[in-house]
DNA sequence: CGGAATGTTGAACCGTTTCAAACGGAGTGG
DNA sequence: CCACTCCGTTTGAAACGGTTCAACATTCCG
């Protein structure tokens, strides 16, 4: 199952390299990690609240989301993972998961045992560092989400999320007229933004009416990137991503 | 300035040990890190958005908070640091800070150069691991804050924050009748909870009226821990803290 | 002591929620 | 190929939680 190692783990290594220097030996070592390739239907759980997490996963293809459910049964989506991202470093050193990770679409996932990753991290400080850096960027995104949910109105919140996803999906540069997949229902958007699905509907329609986005079949087109950025008050700095 | 090394860095080492095994040699090594002890007035900046972070800090005494300001000038407090906590691991591998850290009270801070910490982390995998684990717990707290801000009403939000602070300040067990310092203005509470100061006022008064808390002089007494926990829907699991 | 910052309260307003109903598209079975 | 169902989207109207604005009381601090 490890024949084409480099191609499946490349996103993980690239993500690491994005925020922290990774030497070619590190690359080689990381590329040799044993992993398993699996496919999941849309809606499958990749991690369940209460589980003991024992593996990391790279989303080779597909979207996933991370969510917590309160004692009262209220759900908050706390992050969205896009193709090529690692979705499970957030639980690397914890005995019990405190949230769920669920697929939004059919996904192909390369899973790596925590033990394997920790072993390399123990041998190679730069890998340990890269894991930390990746987690720190997740934390920065979480801070921006708190600001978004806590302090912006529905319209800004929604356009801010669209900006973030477009920017991440396009790795740091979004041309006007760009289209991207957004495989989330309006209920899921509501759970991500702290709003009701009904209000998400009205808000998205408002953005469409004002020509800020075009919305069809779970994909979003941004006719004018600058206009949406202004609407959202979006500043990509928190993503700590160097534009390509 | 390093005479009484163990006493000032102990909180850092203890925090590490809380989530990840730290051997006695690691302890000794960490205890030998060079650091500087400084005092800050209430309201001082420990880190400014845009700065290049070069040092970590341990809050030997005093409270601090972390906040982001949006393009429109809206402020969101994204975490509160209590005495004994490390306040700066969240920027360890980033070139530029994306938020501010400011003191709530007069603070004594032990600062450690990032270089010194990274050097030990490079030599000692368990230290690298402890840094990661600490950051991962911060991330878990951030997730709960997103849930709190996004999905709970003002009354639950406010009592949830009180529960969290009481629980962290008391290291995992809060007896009924417990009193703790909460050196935050109502405006700051509002910025932490995504509410206006006026509404914080009404909410806190409501909690007082219903006997869930007693509030005087920036300190909070919890007459009945179980009652406040129920009101807030608080479950301490996300803090990943073993009760003492 | 005086001035600034913080806390308190009321009343009007508004963004979002709630409830309810209808619509549309995709998939399924007869 | 139609009828049926399921799920997500859309829309309207009323209700509500939280905001805004404004005024005043209190505490803090130089």
Coordinates of C-alpha atoms (C1' of nucleotides) in Angstrom, one line a residue:
Chain A
X1 CA 0.0 0.0 0.0
X2 CA 3.0 2.3 0.2
X3 CA 4.1 2.1 -3.4
X4 CA 3.5 5.7 -4.3
X5 CA 4.5 7.2 -1.0
X6 CA 5.5 10.6 -2.0
X7 CA 2.3 11.4 -3.8
X8 CA 0.0 10.8 -0.9
X9 CA 2.0 12.3 1.9
X10 CA 3.2 15.2 -0.1
X11 CA 0.4 17.5 1.0
X12 CA 1.4 16.8 4.7
X13 CA 5.0 17.5 4.0
X14 CA 4.2 20.6 2.0
X15 CA 1.9 21.9 4.7
X16 CA 4.8 21.4 7.2
X17 CA 7.2 23.1 4.8
X18 CA 4.8 26.1 4.5
X19 CA 5.5 27.3 8.0
X20 CA 8.7 25.7 9.0
X21 CA 11.9 24.7 7.2
X22 CA 12.0 21.0 6.2
X23 CA 15.3 19.7 4.8
X24 CA 15.4 17.2 2.0
X25 CA 16.4 14.5 4.4
X26 CA 13.4 15.3 6.6
X27 CA 11.3 15.1 3.5
X28 CA 12.7 11.7 2.6
X29 CA 12.2 10.5 6.1
X30 CA 8.6 11.8 6.3
X31 CA 7.9 10.3 2.9
X32 CA 8.9 6.9 4.2
X33 CA 6.3 6.9 7.0
X34 CA 4.0 3.9 6.8
X35 CA 0.4 5.0 6.0
X36 CA -2.9 3.6 5.0
X37 CA -5.1 4.9 2.2
X38 CA -8.9 4.8 2.9
X39 CA -12.0 6.1 1.3
X40 CA -15.0 7.5 3.2
X41 CA -18.5 8.4 2.2
X42 CA -19.8 11.9 2.8
X43 CA -20.9 12.3 6.4
X44 CA -18.5 9.6 7.8
X45 CA -16.8 10.3 11.1
X46 CA -13.0 10.5 10.9
X47 CA -12.8 11.1 14.7
X48 CA -15.4 10.9 17.3
X49 CA -15.7 12.9 20.5
X50 CA -14.5 10.6 23.4
X51 CA -12.3 8.4 21.2
X52 CA -8.7 7.8 21.9
X53 CA -7.0 9.3 18.9
X54 CA -4.2 7.0 17.6
X55 CA -3.7 8.3 14.1
X56 CA -3.3 11.4 12.0
X57 CA -4.9 11.8 8.7
X58 CA -4.2 13.7 5.5
X59 CA -7.2 14.6 3.3
X60 CA -5.8 13.4 0.0
X61 CA -9.1 14.5 -1.5
X62 CA -12.4 15.8 -0.2
X63 CA -13.6 18.2 2.5
X64 CA -14.1 17.6 6.2
X65 CA -15.2 19.6 9.2
X66 CA -14.5 19.6 12.9
X67 CA -17.3 20.2 15.4
X68 CA -18.2 20.3 19.0
X69 CA -21.6 19.6 20.5
X70 CA -22.7 21.3 23.8
X71 CA -24.4 19.7 26.7
X72 CA -27.7 21.2 25.4
X73 CA -27.1 19.6 22.0
X74 CA -26.1 22.8 20.2
X75 CA -23.5 22.3 17.5
X76 CA -20.6 24.5 16.5
X77 CA -18.4 23.8 13.6
X78 CA -14.9 24.9 14.7
X79 CA -13.0 24.4 11.5
X80 CA -13.2 23.3 7.9
X81 CA -10.5 21.1 6.4
X82 CA -9.8 21.3 2.7
X83 CA -8.1 18.9 0.3
X84 CA -4.5 18.5 1.0
X85 CA -4.7 19.4 4.7
X86 CA -3.9 17.4 7.8
X87 CA -7.0 17.1 9.8
X88 CA -5.8 15.5 13.0
X89 CA -2.7 17.0 14.5
X90 CA -5.0 18.8 16.9
X91 CA -5.3 15.6 19.0
X92 CA -1.8 14.3 18.7
X93 CA -1.0 14.5 22.4
X94 CA -4.4 14.1 24.0
X95 CA -5.7 10.9 25.6
X96 CA -9.3 11.6 24.6
X97 CA -10.8 13.6 21.6
X98 CA -12.9 16.5 22.7
X99 CA -14.6 17.0 19.3
X100 CA -15.7 15.3 16.1
X101 CA -14.3 15.3 12.7
X102 CA -16.7 14.4 9.9
X103 CA -16.4 14.3 6.2
X104 CA -18.4 16.8 4.1
X105 CA -17.9 14.9 0.8
X106 CA -16.6 11.6 -0.2
X107 CA -13.0 11.6 1.0
X108 CA -9.7 9.8 0.4
X109 CA -7.6 9.8 3.5
X110 CA -4.0 8.8 4.2
X111 CA -3.7 7.8 7.9
X112 CA -0.5 7.7 9.8
X113 CA -0.2 6.2 13.2
X114 CA 0.6 8.8 15.9
X115 CA 3.5 6.6 17.0
X116 CA 5.1 6.8 13.6
X117 CA 4.9 10.6 13.5
X118 CA 6.1 11.0 17.1
X119 CA 9.0 8.7 16.4
X120 CA 10.2 10.9 13.6
X121 CA 9.5 14.0 15.6
X122 CA 11.6 12.6 18.4
X123 CA 14.5 12.0 16.0
X124 CA 14.2 15.2 14.0
X125 CA 13.7 18.5 15.8
X126 CA 12.7 20.2 12.6
X127 CA 9.8 17.8 12.2
X128 CA 8.7 18.4 15.8
X129 CA 8.9 22.1 15.0
X130 CA 6.9 21.7 11.9
X131 CA 4.1 19.9 13.8
X132 CA 4.1 22.7 16.4
X133 CA 4.0 25.4 13.7
X134 CA 1.1 23.7 11.9
X135 CA -0.8 23.6 15.1
X136 CA 0.0 27.2 15.9
X137 CA -1.4 28.3 12.6
X138 CA -4.6 26.3 13.3
X139 CA -4.7 28.3 16.6
X140 CA -4.4 31.5 14.7
X141 CA -7.3 30.6 12.5
X142 CA -9.3 29.7 15.6
X143 CA -8.7 33.1 17.0
X144 CA -9.9 34.8 13.8
X145 CA -13.1 32.6 13.9
X146 CA -13.7 33.8 17.5
X147 CA -13.4 37.3 16.3
X148 CA -15.7 36.5 13.3
X149 CA -18.4 34.9 15.4
X150 CA -18.2 37.2 18.3
X151 CA -17.9 40.6 16.7
X152 CA -19.1 40.7 13.1
X153 CA -22.7 40.7 11.8
X154 CA -24.1 38.0 9.7
X155 CA -23.1 39.5 6.4
X156 CA -19.5 40.1 7.3
X157 CA -19.2 36.7 9.0
X158 CA -20.5 34.9 5.9
X159 CA -18.3 36.8 3.4
X160 CA -15.3 36.4 5.7
X161 CA -15.7 32.6 5.7
X162 CA -16.0 32.7 1.9
X163 CA -12.9 34.8 1.7
X164 CA -11.0 32.4 4.0
X165 CA -11.9 29.3 2.1
X166 CA -11.2 30.8 -1.3
X167 CA -7.9 32.0 -0.1
X168 CA -6.9 28.7 1.4
X169 CA -8.2 26.7 -1.5
X170 CA -6.2 28.8 -3.9
X171 CA -3.1 28.9 -1.7
X172 CA -2.8 32.6 -1.2
X173 CA -4.1 34.4 -4.3
X174 CA -7.7 34.7 -5.5
X175 CA -8.3 36.2 -8.9
X176 CA -11.6 38.0 -9.5
X177 CA -14.0 35.7 -11.2
X178 CA -12.6 32.7 -9.3
X179 CA -14.9 29.8 -8.5
X180 CA -14.5 27.3 -5.7
X181 CA -16.4 24.3 -4.3
X182 CA -18.2 24.9 -1.0
X183 CA -19.8 21.5 -0.2
X184 CA -21.6 22.7 2.9
X185 CA -25.4 22.9 3.4
X186 CA -26.8 26.2 4.7
X187 CA -27.4 24.4 8.1
X188 CA -23.6 23.6 8.2
X189 CA -22.7 27.2 7.3
X190 CA -25.0 28.3 10.1
X191 CA -23.3 26.0 12.6
X192 CA -19.9 27.3 11.5
X193 CA -20.9 31.0 11.8
X194 CA -23.2 30.8 14.9
X195 CA -26.3 31.6 12.9
X196 CA -29.5 29.8 12.0
X197 CA -29.8 28.2 8.6
X198 CA -32.7 30.5 7.8
X199 CA -30.6 33.5 8.3
X200 CA -27.7 32.1 6.4
X201 CA -30.1 31.7 3.5
X202 CA -31.2 35.4 3.7
X203 CA -27.6 36.5 4.1
X204 CA -26.3 34.5 1.2
X205 CA -29.2 35.7 -1.0
X206 CA -28.3 39.2 0.0
X207 CA -24.7 38.8 -1.1
X208 CA -25.9 37.3 -4.4
X209 CA -28.4 40.1 -4.9
X210 CA -25.6 42.7 -4.4
X211 CA -23.3 40.9 -6.8
X212 CA -20.7 40.0 -4.2
X213 CA -20.9 36.3 -5.0
X214 CA -22.6 34.0 -7.4
X215 CA -23.9 30.9 -5.8
X216 CA -24.9 27.7 -7.6
X217 CA -24.8 24.0 -6.9
X218 CA -22.6 24.2 -3.8
X219 CA -20.0 26.3 -5.5
X220 CA -19.3 30.0 -5.1
X221 CA -18.0 32.4 -7.7
X222 CA -16.4 35.7 -6.6
X223 CA -16.8 38.2 -9.4
X224 CA -14.7 40.9 -7.6
X225 CA -12.3 39.7 -4.9
X226 CA -11.5 43.2 -3.6
X227 CA -15.2 43.9 -3.1
X228 CA -15.8 40.8 -1.1
X229 CA -12.6 41.4 1.0
X230 CA -13.9 44.9 1.8
X231 CA -17.3 43.6 2.7
X232 CA -15.8 41.0 5.0
X233 CA -12.9 43.1 6.5
X234 CA -10.8 40.1 5.5
X235 CA -7.0 40.3 6.1
X236 CA -5.2 37.1 5.2
X237 CA -2.3 37.7 7.6
X238 CA -3.8 35.4 10.2
X239 CA -3.5 32.4 7.8
X240 CA 0.3 32.9 7.9
X241 CA 0.5 31.7 4.3
X242 CA 2.9 33.2 1.8
X243 CA 1.1 33.9 -1.4
X244 CA 2.2 31.8 -4.3
Chain B
X1 CA 18.8 37.3 38.0
X2 CA 18.7 33.5 37.9
X3 CA 19.3 32.9 41.5
X4 CA 16.0 31.3 42.4
X5 CA 15.5 29.6 39.1
X6 CA 13.2 26.8 40.1
X7 CA 10.7 29.0 41.7
X8 CA 10.0 31.2 38.7
X9 CA 10.1 28.6 35.9
X10 CA 8.3 26.0 38.0
X11 CA 4.8 27.0 36.7
X12 CA 6.0 26.6 33.1
X13 CA 7.5 23.1 33.8
X14 CA 4.4 22.1 35.8
X15 CA 2.1 23.2 33.0
X16 CA 4.2 21.1 30.6
X17 CA 4.1 18.2 33.0
X18 CA 0.3 18.5 33.2
X19 CA -0.2 17.2 29.7
X20 CA 3.0 15.4 28.8
X21 CA 5.6 13.3 30.7
X22 CA 8.6 15.4 31.8
X23 CA 11.5 13.5 33.3
X24 CA 13.5 14.8 36.2
X25 CA 16.4 15.5 33.8
X26 CA 14.1 17.4 31.5
X27 CA 13.0 19.4 34.6
X28 CA 16.5 20.2 35.5
X29 CA 17.4 21.2 32.0
X30 CA 14.3 23.4 31.7
X31 CA 15.0 24.9 35.1
X32 CA 18.4 26.0 33.9
X33 CA 17.0 28.1 31.0
X34 CA 18.2 31.7 31.2
X35 CA 15.3 34.0 31.9
X36 CA 14.5 37.6 32.8
X37 CA 12.1 38.7 35.5
X38 CA 10.1 41.9 34.7
X39 CA 7.2 43.7 36.2
X40 CA 4.4 45.3 34.2
X41 CA 1.7 47.8 35.0
X42 CA -1.9 46.9 34.4
X43 CA -2.7 47.5 30.8
X44 CA 0.8 47.0 29.4
X45 CA 1.3 45.2 26.2
X46 CA 3.3 41.9 26.5
X47 CA 3.0 41.4 22.8
X48 CA 1.7 43.6 20.0
X49 CA 0.1 42.6 16.8
X50 CA 2.7 42.9 14.1
X51 CA 5.7 42.4 16.3
X52 CA 8.2 39.7 15.7
X53 CA 7.9 37.5 18.7
X54 CA 11.3 36.5 20.1
X55 CA 10.5 35.4 23.6
X56 CA 8.1 33.3 25.7
X57 CA 6.7 34.5 28.9
X58 CA 5.5 32.9 32.1
X59 CA 3.0 34.8 34.2
X60 CA 4.7 34.4 37.6
X61 CA 1.8 36.6 39.0
X62 CA -1.1 38.5 37.6
X63 CA -3.6 38.2 34.8
X64 CA -3.3 38.9 31.1
X65 CA -5.5 38.6 28.0
X66 CA -5.1 38.0 24.4
X67 CA -7.1 39.9 21.8
X68 CA -7.5 40.6 18.1
X69 CA -8.9 43.8 16.6
X70 CA -10.8 43.6 13.3
X71 CA -10.3 45.9 10.3
X72 CA -13.4 47.7 11.5
X73 CA -11.9 48.2 15.0
X74 CA -14.0 45.6 16.7
X75 CA -12.2 43.8 19.5
X76 CA -12.4 40.2 20.5
X77 CA -10.7 38.8 23.5
X78 CA -9.6 35.3 22.5
X79 CA -8.2 34.0 25.8
X80 CA -7.4 34.9 29.4
X81 CA -4.1 33.9 31.0
X82 CA -4.1 33.3 34.7
X83 CA -1.2 33.3 37.2
X84 CA 1.3 30.5 36.5
X85 CA 0.5 30.1 32.9
X86 CA 2.7 30.5 29.8
X87 CA 1.2 33.2 27.7
X88 CA 3.3 33.1 24.6
X89 CA 3.8 29.7 23.1
X90 CA 1.1 30.5 20.6
X91 CA 3.6 32.5 18.6
X92 CA 6.6 30.3 19.0
X93 CA 7.1 29.6 15.3
X94 CA 5.6 32.6 13.7
X95 CA 7.4 35.5 12.1
X96 CA 4.8 38.1 13.0
X97 CA 2.3 38.2 15.8
X98 CA -1.3 38.3 14.7
X99 CA -2.8 39.5 18.0
X100 CA -2.0 41.4 21.1
X101 CA -1.3 40.2 24.7
X102 CA -2.0 42.8 27.3
X103 CA -1.9 42.6 31.1
X104 CA -5.2 42.9 33.1
X105 CA -3.4 43.5 36.4
X106 CA 0.1 44.4 37.5
X107 CA 2.1 41.4 36.4
X108 CA 5.4 39.7 37.1
X109 CA 6.7 37.9 34.1
X110 CA 9.6 35.6 33.5
X111 CA 10.6 35.8 29.9
X112 CA 12.6 33.1 28.0
X113 CA 14.2 33.7 24.6
X114 CA 12.5 31.6 21.9
X115 CA 16.0 30.5 20.9
X116 CA 16.7 29.0 24.4
X117 CA 13.4 27.1 24.4
X118 CA 13.8 25.8 20.9
X119 CA 17.3 24.7 21.7
X120 CA 16.1 22.5 24.5
X121 CA 13.2 21.3 22.4
X122 CA 15.7 20.2 19.7
X123 CA 17.7 18.3 22.2
X124 CA 14.9 16.8 24.2
X125 CA 11.9 15.3 22.3
X126 CA 9.8 15.2 25.4
X127 CA 10.1 19.0 25.7
X128 CA 9.1 19.5 22.1
X129 CA 6.2 17.2 22.8
X130 CA 5.3 19.2 25.9
X131 CA 5.3 22.4 24.0
X132 CA 3.0 20.8 21.4
X133 CA 0.7 19.4 24.0
X134 CA 0.4 22.8 25.7
X135 CA -0.5 24.4 22.4
X136 CA -3.0 21.7 21.6
X137 CA -4.8 22.3 24.9
X138 CA -5.0 26.0 24.1
X139 CA -6.6 25.0 20.8
X140 CA -9.1 22.9 22.6
X141 CA -10.0 25.8 24.8
X142 CA -10.3 28.0 21.7
X143 CA -12.8 25.4 20.3
X144 CA -14.9 25.6 23.4
X145 CA -14.9 29.4 23.2
X146 CA -16.1 29.3 19.6
X147 CA -19.0 27.0 20.8
X148 CA -19.6 29.3 23.7
X149 CA -19.7 32.5 21.6
X150 CA -21.5 31.0 18.6
X151 CA -24.1 28.8 20.2
X152 CA -25.0 29.9 23.8
X153 CA -27.1 32.8 24.9
X154 CA -25.7 35.6 27.1
X155 CA -26.5 33.9 30.4
X156 CA -24.9 30.6 29.6
X157 CA -21.9 32.3 27.9
X158 CA -21.2 34.4 31.0
X159 CA -21.6 31.6 33.5
X160 CA -19.5 29.3 31.3
X161 CA -16.6 31.7 31.4
X162 CA -16.9 32.0 35.1
X163 CA -16.9 28.2 35.4
X164 CA -13.8 27.9 33.2
X165 CA -11.9 30.5 35.1
X166 CA -12.8 29.1 38.5
X167 CA -11.9 25.6 37.4
X168 CA -8.5 26.7 35.9
X169 CA -7.6 29.0 38.8
X170 CA -8.4 26.2 41.3
X171 CA -6.6 23.6 39.2
X172 CA -9.5 21.2 38.6
X173 CA -11.8 21.3 41.6
X174 CA -14.1 24.1 42.7
X175 CA -15.7 23.8 46.1
X176 CA -19.1 25.5 46.6
X177 CA -18.6 28.8 48.2
X178 CA -15.3 29.3 46.4
X179 CA -14.2 32.9 45.6
X180 CA -11.8 33.9 42.9
X181 CA -10.4 37.1 41.4
X182 CA -11.8 38.3 38.1
X183 CA -9.9 41.4 37.3
X184 CA -11.9 42.3 34.1
X185 CA -14.1 45.2 33.5
X186 CA -17.6 44.5 32.1
X187 CA -16.4 45.9 28.8
X188 CA -13.6 43.3 28.7
X189 CA -16.1 40.6 29.6
X190 CA -18.2 41.8 26.7
X191 CA -15.2 41.6 24.4
X192 CA -14.5 38.1 25.5
X193 CA -18.0 36.9 25.1
X194 CA -19.1 38.8 22.0
X195 CA -21.6 40.9 23.9
X196 CA -21.9 44.6 24.8
X197 CA -20.9 45.9 28.2
X198 CA -24.4 47.0 28.9
X199 CA -25.7 43.5 28.3
X200 CA -22.9 41.9 30.4
X201 CA -24.1 44.2 33.2
X202 CA -27.7 43.0 33.0
X203 CA -26.6 39.4 32.6
X204 CA -24.2 39.4 35.6
X205 CA -26.9 41.2 37.7
X206 CA -29.3 38.5 36.6
X207 CA -26.9 35.7 37.8
X208 CA -26.5 37.6 41.1
X209 CA -30.2 38.0 41.5
X210 CA -30.8 34.3 41.0
X211 CA -28.1 33.4 43.6
X212 CA -25.8 31.8 41.1
X213 CA -22.9 34.1 41.8
X214 CA -21.9 36.8 44.3
X215 CA -20.1 39.7 42.6
X216 CA -18.1 42.3 44.5
X217 CA -14.9 44.3 43.8
X218 CA -13.8 42.3 40.8
X219 CA -14.2 39.0 42.6
X220 CA -16.7 36.3 42.1
X221 CA -18.1 33.9 44.7
X222 CA -19.8 30.7 43.6
X223 CA -22.3 29.6 46.3
X224 CA -23.2 26.4 44.5
X225 CA -20.8 25.0 42.0
X226 CA -23.2 22.4 40.7
X227 CA -25.9 25.0 40.0
X228 CA -23.6 27.3 38.0
X229 CA -22.2 24.3 36.1
X230 CA -25.8 23.3 35.2
X231 CA -26.7 26.9 34.2
X232 CA -23.6 27.0 31.9
X233 CA -23.7 23.5 30.5
X234 CA -20.0 23.4 31.6
X235 CA -18.0 20.2 31.1
X236 CA -14.4 20.5 32.1
X237 CA -13.2 17.8 29.8
X238 CA -12.0 20.3 27.1
X239 CA -9.5 21.7 29.6
X240 CA -7.7 18.3 29.6
X241 CA -6.8 18.9 33.2
X242 CA -6.6 16.1 35.7
X243 CA -8.4 17.2 38.9
X244 CA -6.1 17.6 41.8
Chain C
dC1 C1' -10.7 67.0 45.7
dG2 C1' -11.7 66.6 40.9
dG3 C1' -11.8 64.1 36.7
dA4 C1' -11.9 59.9 34.3
dA5 C1' -13.2 55.3 34.0
dT6 C1' -16.6 51.9 35.2
dG7 C1' -21.0 50.3 36.6
dT8 C1' -26.2 50.8 36.4
dT9 C1' -30.7 51.5 34.5
dG10 C1' -34.5 52.6 31.2
dA11 C1' -36.6 52.8 26.7
dA12 C1' -36.6 52.4 21.8
dC13 C1' -34.8 49.9 18.2
dC14 C1' -33.1 46.3 15.2
dG15 C1' -30.7 42.0 13.7
dT16 C1' -31.6 37.5 14.2
dT17 C1' -34.5 33.7 15.6
dT18 C1' -38.6 31.1 15.5
dC19 C1' -42.3 29.0 13.5
dA20 C1' -44.7 27.6 9.6
dA21 C1' -45.5 26.7 4.9
dA22 C1' -44.2 26.0 0.2
dC23 C1' -40.8 24.9 -3.3
dG24 C1' -37.2 22.4 -5.9
dG25 C1' -34.1 18.8 -7.1
dA26 C1' -32.3 14.1 -6.7
dG27 C1' -33.1 9.5 -6.0
dT28 C1' -36.3 5.4 -5.8
dG29 C1' -39.8 2.3 -6.8
dG30 C1' -43.9 1.0 -9.2
Chain D
dC1 C1' -42.2 7.9 -17.0
dC2 C1' -44.8 9.3 -13.3
dA3 C1' -45.6 9.5 -8.4
dC4 C1' -43.5 9.6 -4.1
dT5 C1' -40.3 10.9 -0.7
dC6 C1' -36.4 13.0 1.3
dC7 C1' -33.6 16.7 2.0
dG8 C1' -32.2 21.2 1.4
dT9 C1' -33.6 25.8 0.0
dT10 C1' -36.7 29.8 0.1
dT11 C1' -40.0 33.1 1.9
dG12 C1' -43.1 35.5 5.2
dA13 C1' -44.6 37.2 9.7
dA14 C1' -44.2 37.5 14.5
dA15 C1' -41.4 37.3 18.5
dC16 C1' -37.3 37.9 21.0
dG17 C1' -32.5 38.7 22.7
dG18 C1' -29.3 41.9 22.5
dT19 C1' -27.9 46.6 21.0
dT20 C1' -27.9 51.4 21.1
dC21 C1' -28.3 55.7 23.1
dA22 C1' -28.6 58.5 26.9
dA23 C1' -28.5 59.7 31.6
dC24 C1' -26.9 59.0 36.1
dA25 C1' -24.4 56.7 40.0
dT26 C1' -20.3 54.9 41.7
dT27 C1' -15.5 53.8 42.2
dC28 C1' -10.9 54.5 41.2
dC29 C1' -6.8 57.2 41.0
dG30 C1' -3.7 61.1 40.5

